[in-house]
Short mmCIF file of C-alpha atoms and ligand atoms in Angstrom, two decimals:
data_model
loop_
_atom_site.label_atom_id
_atom_site.label_comp_id
_atom_site.label_asym_id
_atom_site.label_seq_id
_atom_site.Cartn_x
_atom_site.Cartn_y
_atom_site.Cartn_z
CA MET A 1 0.00 0.00 0.00
CA GLU A 2 1.18 3.51 -0.74
CA ARG A 3 1.12 6.43 1.65
CA THR A 4 0.73 9.98 0.41
CA VAL A 5 0.79 13.37 2.13
CA VAL A 6 -1.97 15.94 1.77
CA LEU A 7 -1.92 19.49 3.16
CA ILE A 8 -4.99 21.67 3.43
CA LYS A 9 -3.39 25.03 2.73
CA PRO A 10 -4.18 28.24 4.65
CA ASP A 11 -6.87 29.30 2.15
CA GLY A 12 -8.61 25.94 2.61
CA ILE A 13 -8.58 26.45 6.38
CA GLN A 14 -9.82 30.05 6.14
CA ARG A 15 -12.63 28.99 3.82
CA GLY A 16 -13.83 26.23 6.12
CA LEU A 17 -13.13 23.40 3.69
CA VAL A 18 -11.39 20.98 6.06
CA GLY A 19 -14.40 18.71 6.67
CA GLU A 20 -15.44 18.72 3.01
CA ILE A 21 -11.95 17.77 1.88
CA MET A 22 -11.47 14.98 4.43
CA HIS A 23 -14.91 13.63 3.58
CA ARG A 24 -13.92 13.20 -0.07
CA PHE A 25 -10.85 11.10 0.75
CA GLU A 26 -12.80 9.02 3.25
CA ARG A 27 -15.61 8.31 0.79
CA LYS A 28 -13.07 7.33 -1.86
CA GLY A 29 -11.92 4.48 0.36
CA LEU A 30 -8.56 5.84 1.40
CA LYS A 31 -7.38 5.12 4.93
CA LEU A 32 -6.31 7.95 7.24
CA VAL A 33 -3.04 7.00 8.96
CA GLY A 34 -1.79 10.44 10.07
CA LEU A 35 -3.41 13.78 10.91
CA LYS A 36 -2.16 16.98 12.55
CA MET A 37 -2.20 20.77 12.38
CA VAL A 38 1.19 22.30 11.82
CA THR A 39 2.70 25.73 11.31
CA MET A 40 5.08 25.48 8.36
CA THR A 41 8.41 27.19 9.06
CA ASP A 42 10.73 28.84 6.58
CA ALA A 43 13.16 25.93 6.92
CA MET A 44 10.44 23.35 6.25
CA LEU A 45 9.20 25.27 3.22
CA ASP A 46 12.72 25.71 1.83
CA SER A 47 13.00 21.94 1.77
CA TRP A 48 9.37 21.21 0.81
CA TYR A 49 9.50 23.52 -2.22
CA VAL A 50 13.21 23.18 -3.07
CA HIS A 51 12.29 22.53 -6.73
CA HIS A 52 10.62 25.98 -6.83
CA LYS A 53 13.36 27.94 -5.07
CA ASP A 54 14.41 29.82 -8.23
CA LYS A 55 10.86 30.58 -9.35
CA PRO A 56 9.61 34.18 -9.11
CA PHE A 57 6.70 33.12 -6.90
CA PHE A 58 8.82 31.32 -4.30
CA GLU A 59 8.75 34.01 -1.58
CA THR A 60 5.03 34.70 -2.11
CA LEU A 61 4.36 30.98 -1.87
CA LYS A 62 6.23 30.75 1.44
CA THR A 63 4.41 33.77 2.89
CA PHE A 64 1.09 32.21 1.83
CA MET A 65 1.95 28.86 3.41
CA GLU A 66 2.90 30.61 6.70
CA TRP A 67 -0.35 32.63 6.85
CA THR A 68 -2.08 30.11 9.16
CA PRO A 69 -1.33 26.54 10.26
CA VAL A 70 -2.07 23.86 7.70
CA VAL A 71 -3.85 20.53 8.21
CA ALA A 72 -1.49 17.71 7.31
CA MET A 73 -2.77 14.23 6.56
CA VAL A 74 -1.36 10.92 5.44
CA TRP A 75 -3.71 8.75 3.38
CA GLU A 76 -3.01 5.11 2.59
CA GLY A 77 -4.30 2.98 -0.25
CA LEU A 78 -3.50 1.05 -3.40
CA GLU A 79 -1.68 3.47 -5.73
CA ALA A 80 -2.70 6.23 -3.33
CA VAL A 81 -0.35 8.88 -4.78
CA ALA A 82 -2.08 8.88 -8.17
CA ALA A 83 -5.58 8.37 -6.73
CA VAL A 84 -5.22 11.37 -4.43
CA ARG A 85 -3.78 13.61 -7.18
CA LYS A 86 -6.89 12.88 -9.27
CA ILE A 87 -9.19 13.91 -6.44
CA VAL A 88 -7.12 17.09 -5.90
CA GLY A 89 -7.03 18.26 -9.55
CA ILE A 90 -4.40 20.22 -11.46
CA THR A 91 -2.44 23.17 -10.02
CA LYS A 92 -4.35 25.95 -11.78
CA ALA A 93 -7.67 25.59 -9.98
CA ARG A 94 -9.78 27.49 -12.50
CA GLU A 95 -8.81 24.93 -15.14
CA ALA A 96 -9.08 21.90 -12.88
CA GLU A 97 -11.71 19.32 -13.72
CA ALA A 98 -15.12 19.80 -12.16
CA GLY A 99 -15.52 17.17 -9.47
CA SER A 100 -11.95 17.57 -8.25
CA ILE A 101 -11.33 19.60 -5.07
CA ARG A 102 -9.55 22.43 -6.90
CA GLY A 103 -12.08 22.24 -9.75
CA ASP A 104 -14.99 22.57 -7.37
CA PHE A 105 -13.63 25.14 -4.93
CA GLY A 106 -10.81 27.19 -6.47
CA MET A 107 -9.91 29.79 -9.07
CA SER A 108 -6.24 30.49 -8.31
CA GLY A 109 -3.05 28.77 -9.45
CA SER A 110 -1.27 29.68 -6.22
CA GLN A 111 -4.00 29.79 -3.55
CA ASN A 112 -5.20 26.40 -4.68
CA ILE A 113 -6.51 25.01 -1.38
CA ILE A 114 -4.63 21.77 -1.14
CA HIS A 115 -1.32 20.02 -1.72
CA ALA A 116 -0.77 16.36 -2.56
CA SER A 117 2.53 14.50 -3.00
CA ASP A 118 3.42 14.10 -6.68
CA SER A 119 5.39 10.84 -6.32
CA LEU A 120 6.25 8.16 -3.78
CA GLU A 121 9.65 9.80 -3.28
CA SER A 122 8.03 13.18 -2.53
CA ALA A 123 5.54 11.49 -0.21
CA GLU A 124 8.37 9.92 1.79
CA LYS A 125 10.26 13.20 2.02
CA GLU A 126 7.15 15.22 2.94
CA LEU A 127 6.05 12.68 5.53
CA GLY A 128 9.48 12.95 7.16
CA LEU A 129 9.32 16.76 7.22
CA ILE A 130 6.03 16.89 9.10
CA PHE A 131 5.39 13.66 10.98
CA ASN A 132 7.29 11.77 13.66
CA ALA A 133 7.27 7.97 13.37
CA ASP A 134 4.82 7.64 16.29
CA GLU A 135 2.32 9.93 14.55
CA ILE A 136 1.74 7.45 11.73
CA PHE A 137 -0.68 4.68 12.63
CA ASP A 138 -0.82 1.05 11.50
CA TYR A 139 -4.26 -0.38 12.15
CA GLU A 140 -6.82 -2.78 10.72
CA SER A 141 -9.56 -0.99 8.84
CA GLY A 142 -12.94 -2.71 8.78
CA MET A 143 -13.46 -1.06 5.41
CA ASP A 144 -10.63 -2.87 3.61
CA SER A 145 -12.71 -5.92 2.62
CA LEU A 146 -15.44 -3.64 1.30
CA ILE A 147 -13.10 -1.41 -0.69
CA TYR A 148 -10.77 -4.02 -2.23
CA SER A 149 -11.41 -7.49 -3.59
CA LYS A 150 -9.56 -10.49 -2.08
CA GLY A 151 -5.90 -10.45 -3.09
CA GLU A 152 -6.10 -7.03 -4.69
CA ALA A 153 -4.59 -4.98 -1.88
P1 CMP B 201 1.33 22.72 -5.38
O1 CMP B 201 1.22 22.10 -6.72
O2 CMP B 201 0.71 22.09 -4.21
O3 CMP B 201 2.87 22.95 -5.04
C1 CMP B 201 3.58 24.03 -5.59
C2 CMP B 201 2.79 25.27 -5.32
O4 CMP B 201 3.36 26.46 -5.83
C3 CMP B 201 1.45 25.17 -6.07
O5 CMP B 201 0.67 24.18 -5.48
C4 CMP B 201 0.96 26.56 -5.94
O6 CMP B 201 0.44 26.83 -4.64
C5 CMP B 201 2.28 27.33 -6.12
N1 CMP B 201 2.44 27.76 -7.53
C6 CMP B 201 2.68 26.97 -8.60
N2 CMP B 201 2.79 27.72 -9.72
C7 CMP B 201 2.62 29.00 -9.34
C8 CMP B 201 2.63 30.23 -10.02
N3 CMP B 201 2.86 30.29 -11.34
N4 CMP B 201 2.43 31.37 -9.32
C9 CMP B 201 2.23 31.31 -8.00
N5 CMP B 201 2.22 30.15 -7.26
C10 CMP B 201 2.41 29.02 -7.93
#
């Protein structure tokens, strides 16, 4: 099973979308294995967004991400990285597919409500930046046999 990291960004918090967003992942059949509120620091963001450090929007992005705490979650499931990215939608929210979180709730390409890991490698790195080992939970979900067929997961 894959694990992937999702952040509800400060605009998602301010707009009261936390419950709506979590509900979508739950209904999909993903399993919540980590959840916390966290204030992103400059040092965390420098590492989180290292691939954007030379972009003109880098400083604005960091200021935005430090506006309020974020809600950080780890969701587990079969090919969870790709499944979660589909639910999230593309970066530019006004062009994101209707039915996706960004497509349903956003217009901006920067204040786009939510972050999701773009690969297993990013997920591992992001998980390590936010969560301690004892904040990730291994448990039996009663839903597993309803969500997946025998031998599939
Ligand atoms: P995300 O895809 O989660 O991670 C990188 C973030 O950088 C992206 O969401 C946006 O919040 C932000 N971003 C990407 N492109 C731009 C841009 N052209 N201008 C401003 N912010 C951007």
